[in-house]
Amino acid sequence: MVVRVATVAFEGIEARPVDVQVQLSSGNVVFTIVGLADKAVAESRERVRAALTASGLALPAKRITVNLAPADMPKEGSHYDLPIALAVMAAIGALPADALGGFTVLGELALDGSLTPVAGVLPAAVAANARGHGLICPAECGPEAAWASGDMEVIAPRSLIQLANHFKGTQVLSRPQPGVRTAGGILPDLRDIKGQESAKRALEIAAAGGHNLLMNGPPGAGKSMLAQRLPSILPPLSPKELLEVSMVHSVAGALAGGRLTDRRPFRSPHHSASMPALVGGGAGARPGEISLAHHGVLFLDELPEFQPQVLDSLRQPMETGEVAIARANHRIVYPARFQLVAAMNPCRCGHALDPGYSCARGPVQRCSAQYQARLSGPLLDRIDLQIEVPAVSAADVKHRSRCDSRKSMRLAASERSRQRSAKKSRFNGLRLIDERLQKAPRLLFGEKSPFSVSSFSHHAA
């Protein structure tokens, strides 16, 4: 007799169905797992064995074969522990044979039989709901799974014993409620910054239009402070955006307590970040910073200090809104529609814009040109707004800021974003030119224009 339990394998934020098949047969007493499983899955047999023993169940003196179908799909992660354990329990009669038929199962087991949280519960719940299944997951992941659908059955036990008692009717587990993460304090306000009125206005325009922004100025001018205050004037995530962002963070294991928030992501990696850290990849093909900043802000401080090949790897995701990670036997796609905000000094010394400054490296123009040459032209062409942020004078520090309230700026950005979202062309993969651009001033787009406007700049306008 073969017992089957449904679970999933993750390809990006997509949860592919996997069938866990368990068979008990006579022969040598071994516990074998087949089906292109990685090291974490292969080790699950020891966790399953210990968890069942701690729960008062003894494995039979038979050959136990576990097949993870389809066999040609790579299986990674520890979330296969629970479906394997439940299939074994059903095979030895500890659970009703038909109890698991309408559920997708995932979870990691501790040696004492308790369930520990795993990554990817939200996309697994969405996939299970699409198949008409309920979901069984660890208790700490229950609030995350409950977001998939209000009608889907979600069982979130803390241990194998709780789950067995639930199916036997001796203990009833209530459905977990969707969890909302409490805002971690008030976001920084633009009114905290003295002076820099032009830069603040550029920040408002970037927030309203979703434009990429590059700030160039000397150290201490407030570039980082400006960037950190951009999320405070961005509109909240729409329900669709919230689901997409949360699925990426769920796969990355970055949902705190399985609770969602409508705040837009703000990611600020160090300039020593590698290419896999920024765009994704590495062991397990994890999402990178650009995917974790999906529908949010990716802030790159000290932009020229990043490795040039790392920066150039952003060019395709900035154009397509997604990043593809290719492997020998499969291809993983993560969403990556982020708003790039970058800051840089005018030269390596940082003071090329200061009047009368004499650079120890030679002529100021040469020092500045060499430093800025680390940024490729195609990357700069994808940054819509490029502004200079001068040093703040003593008079600006004493002057009271006239910046509008964060609430009014956020409402204005929300209204502009709503109007922009109403245009289907905005979400077209080709980013078709709006009809109004046909009437754009000849100063910019005419045949005798003194400006060299690329197609990227034309679309951004």
Coordinates of N, CA and C in Angstrom, one line a residue, residues 290-373:
I290 N 17.3 43.2 -4.9 CA 16.4 43.8 -5.8 C 15.0 43.2 -5.8
S291 N 14.9 41.9 -5.5 CA 13.6 41.2 -5.4 C 13.0 41.5 -4.0
L292 N 13.8 41.6 -3.0 CA 13.3 42.0 -1.6 C 12.8 43.5 -1.6
A293 N 13.3 44.3 -2.6 CA 12.8 45.7 -2.7 C 11.7 45.8 -3.7
H294 N 11.1 44.7 -4.2 CA 10.0 44.7 -5.1 C 8.9 45.6 -4.6
H295 N 8.4 46.5 -5.5 CA 7.4 47.5 -5.2 C 7.8 48.4 -4.0
G296 N 9.1 48.6 -3.9 CA 9.6 49.4 -2.8 C 10.9 50.2 -3.3
V297 N 11.8 50.5 -2.4 CA 12.9 51.3 -2.7 C 14.2 50.5 -2.5
L298 N 15.1 50.6 -3.5 CA 16.4 50.0 -3.3 C 17.4 51.2 -3.3
F299 N 18.0 51.4 -2.1 CA 18.9 52.5 -1.9 C 20.3 52.0 -2.0
L300 N 21.1 52.6 -2.9 CA 22.5 52.2 -3.1 C 23.3 53.4 -2.7
D301 N 23.9 53.5 -1.5 CA 24.7 54.6 -1.1 C 26.1 54.3 -1.6
E302 N 26.9 55.4 -1.8 CA 28.2 55.3 -2.4 C 28.2 54.5 -3.6
L303 N 27.4 54.9 -4.6 CA 27.1 54.1 -5.8 C 28.4 53.7 -6.5
P304 N 29.4 54.6 -6.8 CA 30.6 54.1 -7.5 C 31.4 53.1 -6.8
E305 N 31.2 53.0 -5.5 CA 32.0 52.0 -4.7 C 31.6 50.6 -5.0
F306 N 30.4 50.4 -5.5 CA 30.0 49.0 -5.9 C 30.8 48.5 -7.1
Q307 N 31.0 47.2 -7.1 CA 31.7 46.7 -8.3 C 30.9 47.0 -9.6
P308 N 31.6 47.4 -10.6 CA 30.9 47.8 -11.9 C 30.1 46.7 -12.4
Q309 N 30.6 45.4 -12.4 CA 29.8 44.3 -13.0 C 28.5 44.1 -12.1
V310 N 28.6 44.4 -10.8 CA 27.4 44.2 -10.0 C 26.4 45.3 -10.3
L311 N 26.8 46.5 -10.5 CA 25.9 47.5 -10.9 C 25.3 47.3 -12.3
D312 N 26.1 46.8 -13.2 CA 25.5 46.6 -14.6 C 24.6 45.4 -14.6
S313 N 24.6 44.5 -13.6 CA 23.6 43.4 -13.5 C 22.2 44.0 -13.2
L314 N 22.1 45.2 -12.8 CA 20.8 45.8 -12.5 C 20.1 46.3 -13.8
R315 N 20.8 46.4 -14.9 CA 20.2 47.0 -16.1 C 19.0 46.3 -16.6
Q316 N 19.1 44.9 -16.7 CA 18.0 44.2 -17.3 C 16.8 44.1 -16.3
P317 N 17.0 43.9 -15.0 CA 15.9 43.9 -14.1 C 15.2 45.3 -14.1
M318 N 16.0 46.4 -14.2 CA 15.3 47.7 -14.2 C 14.4 47.9 -15.4
E319 N 14.8 47.2 -16.5 CA 14.0 47.3 -17.7 C 12.8 46.4 -17.7
T320 N 13.0 45.1 -17.2 CA 11.9 44.1 -17.3 C 11.1 44.0 -16.1
G321 N 11.6 44.4 -14.9 CA 10.9 44.3 -13.7 C 11.0 42.9 -13.1
E322 N 11.9 42.0 -13.6 CA 12.1 40.7 -13.0 C 13.5 40.3 -13.2
V323 N 13.9 39.3 -12.5 CA 15.3 38.8 -12.7 C 15.2 37.2 -12.8
A324 N 15.9 36.7 -13.8 CA 15.9 35.3 -14.1 C 17.3 34.7 -13.6
I325 N 17.2 33.7 -12.8 CA 18.4 33.0 -12.3 C 18.4 31.6 -13.0
A326 N 19.4 31.4 -13.8 CA 19.5 30.2 -14.6 C 20.4 29.2 -13.9
R327 N 19.9 27.9 -13.9 CA 20.6 26.8 -13.4 C 20.8 25.8 -14.5
A328 N 21.6 24.8 -14.2 CA 21.8 23.7 -15.3 C 20.5 23.0 -15.6
N329 N 19.7 22.8 -14.6 CA 18.5 22.0 -14.9 C 17.2 22.7 -14.6
H330 N 17.2 24.0 -14.3 CA 16.0 24.7 -14.1 C 16.3 26.2 -14.1
R331 N 15.2 27.0 -14.2 CA 15.3 28.4 -14.3 C 14.3 29.1 -13.4
I332 N 14.8 30.0 -12.5 CA 13.9 30.6 -11.5 C 13.8 32.1 -11.8
V333 N 12.6 32.6 -11.7 CA 12.3 34.0 -12.0 C 11.7 34.6 -10.7
Y334 N 12.3 35.7 -10.3 CA 11.8 36.5 -9.2 C 11.3 37.9 -9.7
P335 N 10.3 38.4 -9.2 CA 9.9 39.8 -9.5 C 10.9 40.8 -8.9
A336 N 11.1 41.9 -9.6 CA 12.1 42.9 -9.2 C 11.7 44.2 -9.8
R337 N 10.5 44.7 -9.5 CA 10.1 46.0 -10.0 C 10.3 47.0 -8.8
F338 N 11.5 47.6 -8.7 CA 11.9 48.4 -7.6 C 12.2 49.8 -8.1
Q339 N 12.2 50.8 -7.2 CA 12.6 52.1 -7.4 C 14.0 52.4 -6.9
L340 N 14.9 52.6 -7.8 CA 16.3 52.8 -7.5 C 16.6 54.2 -7.0
V341 N 17.1 54.4 -5.8 CA 17.6 55.7 -5.3 C 19.0 55.5 -4.9
A342 N 19.9 56.3 -5.5 CA 21.3 56.1 -5.3 C 21.9 57.5 -4.9
A343 N 23.0 57.4 -4.2 CA 23.8 58.6 -3.7 C 25.3 58.3 -4.0
M344 N 25.9 59.4 -4.4 CA 27.4 59.3 -4.7 C 28.0 60.7 -4.4
N345 N 29.3 60.6 -4.2 CA 30.2 61.8 -4.1 C 30.6 62.2 -5.5
P346 N 30.9 63.5 -5.7 CA 31.3 63.9 -7.0 C 32.7 63.4 -7.4
C347 N 33.5 63.0 -6.4 CA 34.8 62.4 -6.7 C 35.2 61.5 -5.5
R348 N 36.4 60.9 -5.6 CA 36.8 60.0 -4.5 C 37.1 60.8 -3.3
C349 N 37.6 62.0 -3.4 CA 37.8 62.9 -2.3 C 36.5 63.4 -1.7
G350 N 35.5 63.6 -2.5 CA 34.2 64.1 -2.1 C 33.9 65.5 -2.2
H351 N 34.9 66.3 -2.6 CA 34.8 67.8 -2.5 C 35.0 68.5 -3.9
A352 N 34.8 67.8 -5.0 CA 35.1 68.4 -6.3 C 34.2 69.6 -6.6
L353 N 33.0 69.6 -6.0 CA 32.1 70.7 -6.2 C 32.4 71.9 -5.3
D354 N 33.3 71.8 -4.3 CA 33.6 72.9 -3.5 C 34.4 74.0 -4.2
P355 N 34.0 75.3 -4.1 CA 34.8 76.3 -4.8 C 36.2 76.4 -4.2
G356 N 37.1 76.5 -5.2 CA 38.5 76.6 -4.8 C 39.2 75.4 -4.2
Y357 N 38.5 74.2 -4.3 CA 39.1 73.0 -3.8 C 40.3 72.5 -4.7
S358 N 41.4 72.1 -4.0 CA 42.5 71.6 -4.7 C 42.7 70.2 -4.4
C359 N 42.6 69.3 -5.3 CA 42.6 67.9 -5.1 C 44.1 67.4 -5.1
A360 N 44.4 66.5 -4.1 CA 45.8 66.0 -4.0 C 46.1 65.0 -5.1
R361 N 45.0 64.5 -5.7 CA 45.2 63.5 -6.8 C 45.5 64.1 -8.1
G362 N 45.5 65.4 -8.2 CA 45.7 66.0 -9.5 C 44.5 67.0 -9.8
P363 N 44.3 67.3 -11.1 CA 43.2 68.2 -11.4 C 41.9 67.7 -10.9
V364 N 41.0 68.6 -10.4 CA 39.8 68.2 -9.9 C 38.9 67.5 -11.0
Q365 N 39.0 68.0 -12.2 CA 38.2 67.5 -13.3 C 38.6 66.0 -13.6
R366 N 39.9 65.7 -13.5 CA 40.3 64.4 -13.8 C 39.9 63.4 -12.7
C367 N 40.1 63.9 -11.4 CA 39.7 63.0 -10.3 C 38.2 62.7 -10.4
S368 N 37.4 63.7 -10.7 CA 35.9 63.5 -10.8 C 35.6 62.6 -11.9
A369 N 36.2 62.8 -13.1 CA 35.9 62.0 -14.3 C 36.3 60.5 -14.0
Q370 N 37.4 60.3 -13.4 CA 37.8 58.9 -13.1 C 36.9 58.2 -12.2
Y371 N 36.4 58.9 -11.2 CA 35.5 58.3 -10.2 C 34.2 58.0 -10.8
Q372 N 33.6 59.0 -11.6 CA 32.3 58.8 -12.1 C 32.3 57.8 -13.3
A373 N 33.5 57.5 -13.9 CA 33.6 56.6 -15.0 C 33.3 55.1 -14.5

